[in-house]
């Protein structure tokens, strides 16, 4: 289920076009900005983030290196985060269902108690670093 290199290059180019505007220079990309720039890209990103996280990270890393070549050490890359309206992909822990597997979601809630056997087998987290 790996994305081929040509598709990765096309997706990276789409994010580079987006980052060339004034609206996404930071490392936290607003979904509304992405939606306004390219509606189809924003929709595909929500429903299949696996194909887009790596190209988005590569595009932001390239922009960061172009702004300041000393910002990143050799081999380091920038991780991206997303904010803003996720539509029906913004859920509470109670609304999080199996239909969201493989899609990007924004889970809102506060953990007040946690006990029992964990049901989550794998989770992907990324750390967002801001630079100016």
Coordinates of N, CA and C in Angstrom, one line a residue, residues 8-71:
X8 N 3.8 10.7 -5.1 CA 4.4 11.4 -4.0 C 4.9 12.8 -4.5
X9 N 5.6 12.8 -5.7 CA 6.1 14.0 -6.3 C 4.9 15.0 -6.7
X10 N 3.8 14.4 -7.2 CA 2.7 15.2 -7.6 C 2.1 15.9 -6.3
X11 N 1.9 15.1 -5.2 CA 1.4 15.6 -4.0 C 2.3 16.6 -3.4
X12 N 3.6 16.4 -3.4 CA 4.5 17.4 -2.9 C 4.4 18.7 -3.6
X13 N 4.3 18.6 -5.0 CA 4.2 19.8 -5.8 C 2.9 20.6 -5.4
X14 N 1.9 19.9 -5.2 CA 0.6 20.5 -4.8 C 0.8 21.3 -3.5
X15 N 1.5 20.7 -2.5 CA 1.8 21.4 -1.3 C 2.7 22.6 -1.4
X16 N 3.7 22.4 -2.3 CA 4.7 23.5 -2.6 C 3.9 24.7 -3.2
X17 N 3.0 24.4 -4.1 CA 2.2 25.5 -4.7 C 1.4 26.2 -3.6
X18 N 0.9 25.4 -2.6 CA 0.1 26.0 -1.5 C 1.0 26.9 -0.6
X19 N 2.2 26.4 -0.3 CA 3.1 27.1 0.6 C 3.7 28.3 0.0
X20 N 3.7 28.4 -1.4 CA 4.2 29.6 -2.0 C 3.3 30.8 -1.8
X21 N 2.1 30.6 -1.4 CA 1.2 31.7 -1.1 C 1.6 32.3 0.3
X22 N 0.9 33.3 0.7 CA 1.2 33.9 2.0 C 0.5 33.2 3.1
X23 N -0.4 32.3 2.8 CA -1.3 31.7 3.8 C -0.7 30.4 4.4
X24 N 0.3 29.9 4.3 CA 0.7 28.7 5.0 C 2.2 28.6 5.3
X25 N 2.8 29.7 5.6 CA 4.2 29.7 5.8 C 4.6 29.1 7.1
X26 N 3.7 29.0 8.1 CA 4.0 28.3 9.3 C 4.0 26.8 9.2
X27 N 4.2 26.1 10.3 CA 4.2 24.7 10.3 C 2.9 24.1 10.6
X28 N 2.0 24.9 11.1 CA 0.6 24.5 11.4 C -0.2 25.1 10.2
X29 N -0.7 24.2 9.4 CA -1.5 24.6 8.2 C -2.9 24.7 8.6
X30 N -3.6 25.7 8.2 CA -5.0 25.9 8.4 C -5.8 25.1 7.4
X31 N -6.7 24.3 7.8 CA -7.5 23.5 6.8 C -8.3 24.5 5.9
X32 N -8.7 25.6 6.5 CA -9.5 26.5 5.7 C -8.7 27.2 4.6
X33 N -7.4 27.4 4.9 CA -6.5 27.9 3.8 C -6.2 26.9 2.7
X34 N -6.0 25.6 3.1 CA -5.9 24.6 2.2 C -7.1 24.4 1.3
X35 N -8.3 24.5 2.0 CA -9.6 24.3 1.3 C -9.7 25.5 0.3
X36 N -9.4 26.7 0.7 CA -9.5 27.8 -0.2 C -8.6 27.7 -1.4
X37 N -7.4 27.2 -1.2 CA -6.4 27.1 -2.2 C -6.7 26.0 -3.2
X38 N -7.1 24.8 -2.7 CA -7.4 23.6 -3.5 C -8.4 22.7 -2.8
X39 N -9.6 22.9 -3.2 CA -10.7 22.1 -2.5 C -10.5 20.6 -2.7
X40 N -10.1 20.1 -3.8 CA -9.9 18.7 -4.0 C -8.8 18.2 -3.2
X41 N -7.7 18.9 -3.1 CA -6.6 18.5 -2.3 C -7.0 18.4 -0.8
X42 N -7.7 19.3 -0.3 CA -8.2 19.3 1.1 C -9.1 18.1 1.3
X43 N -10.0 17.8 0.4 CA -10.9 16.6 0.6 C -10.1 15.3 0.5
X44 N -9.2 15.2 -0.4 CA -8.4 14.0 -0.5 C -7.5 13.8 0.7
X45 N -7.0 14.9 1.3 CA -6.2 14.8 2.4 C -6.9 14.3 3.6
X46 N -8.2 14.8 3.8 CA -9.0 14.3 4.9 C -9.3 12.8 4.8
X47 N -9.6 12.3 3.6 CA -10.0 10.9 3.5 C -8.9 10.0 3.3
X48 N -7.7 10.4 2.9 CA -6.5 9.5 2.7 C -5.3 10.2 3.1
X49 N -5.1 10.5 4.4 CA -3.9 11.3 4.9 C -2.6 10.5 4.7
X50 N -2.6 9.2 4.6 CA -1.4 8.4 4.4 C -0.7 8.8 3.2
X51 N -1.4 9.2 2.1 CA -0.8 9.5 0.9 C -0.3 11.0 0.8
X52 N -0.6 11.8 1.9 CA -0.3 13.2 1.8 C 0.6 13.7 2.9
X53 N 0.7 12.9 4.0 CA 1.5 13.4 5.2 C 3.0 13.6 4.8
X54 N 3.5 12.6 4.1 CA 5.0 12.6 3.7 C 5.2 13.7 2.7
X55 N 4.4 13.9 1.7 CA 4.6 15.0 0.7 C 4.5 16.3 1.4
X56 N 3.5 16.5 2.3 CA 3.3 17.8 3.0 C 4.6 18.1 3.9
X57 N 5.1 17.1 4.6 CA 6.2 17.3 5.4 C 7.5 17.6 4.5
X58 N 7.6 16.9 3.4 CA 8.7 17.2 2.5 C 8.6 18.6 1.9
X59 N 7.4 19.1 1.6 CA 7.3 20.4 1.1 C 7.6 21.5 2.1
X60 N 7.1 21.3 3.3 CA 7.4 22.3 4.4 C 8.9 22.3 4.7
X61 N 9.5 21.1 4.7 CA 11.0 21.0 5.0 C 11.8 21.7 3.9
X62 N 11.3 21.6 2.6 CA 12.0 22.3 1.5 C 11.9 23.8 1.7
X63 N 10.7 24.2 2.0 CA 10.5 25.7 2.3 C 11.3 26.2 3.4
X64 N 11.4 25.4 4.5 CA 12.2 25.8 5.7 C 13.7 25.9 5.3
X65 N 14.2 24.9 4.5 CA 15.6 25.0 4.1 C 15.9 26.1 3.1
X66 N 14.9 26.5 2.3 CA 15.1 27.6 1.4 C 15.1 29.0 2.2
X67 N 14.3 29.1 3.3 CA 14.3 30.3 4.1 C 15.6 30.4 4.9
X68 N 16.0 29.3 5.5 CA 17.2 29.4 6.3 C 17.9 28.0 6.2
X69 N 19.0 27.9 5.4 CA 19.6 26.6 5.3 C 20.2 26.0 6.6
X70 N 20.5 26.9 7.6 CA 21.0 26.4 8.8 C 19.9 25.9 9.8
X71 N 18.7 26.1 9.5 CA 17.6 25.8 10.4 C 17.5 24.3 10.7

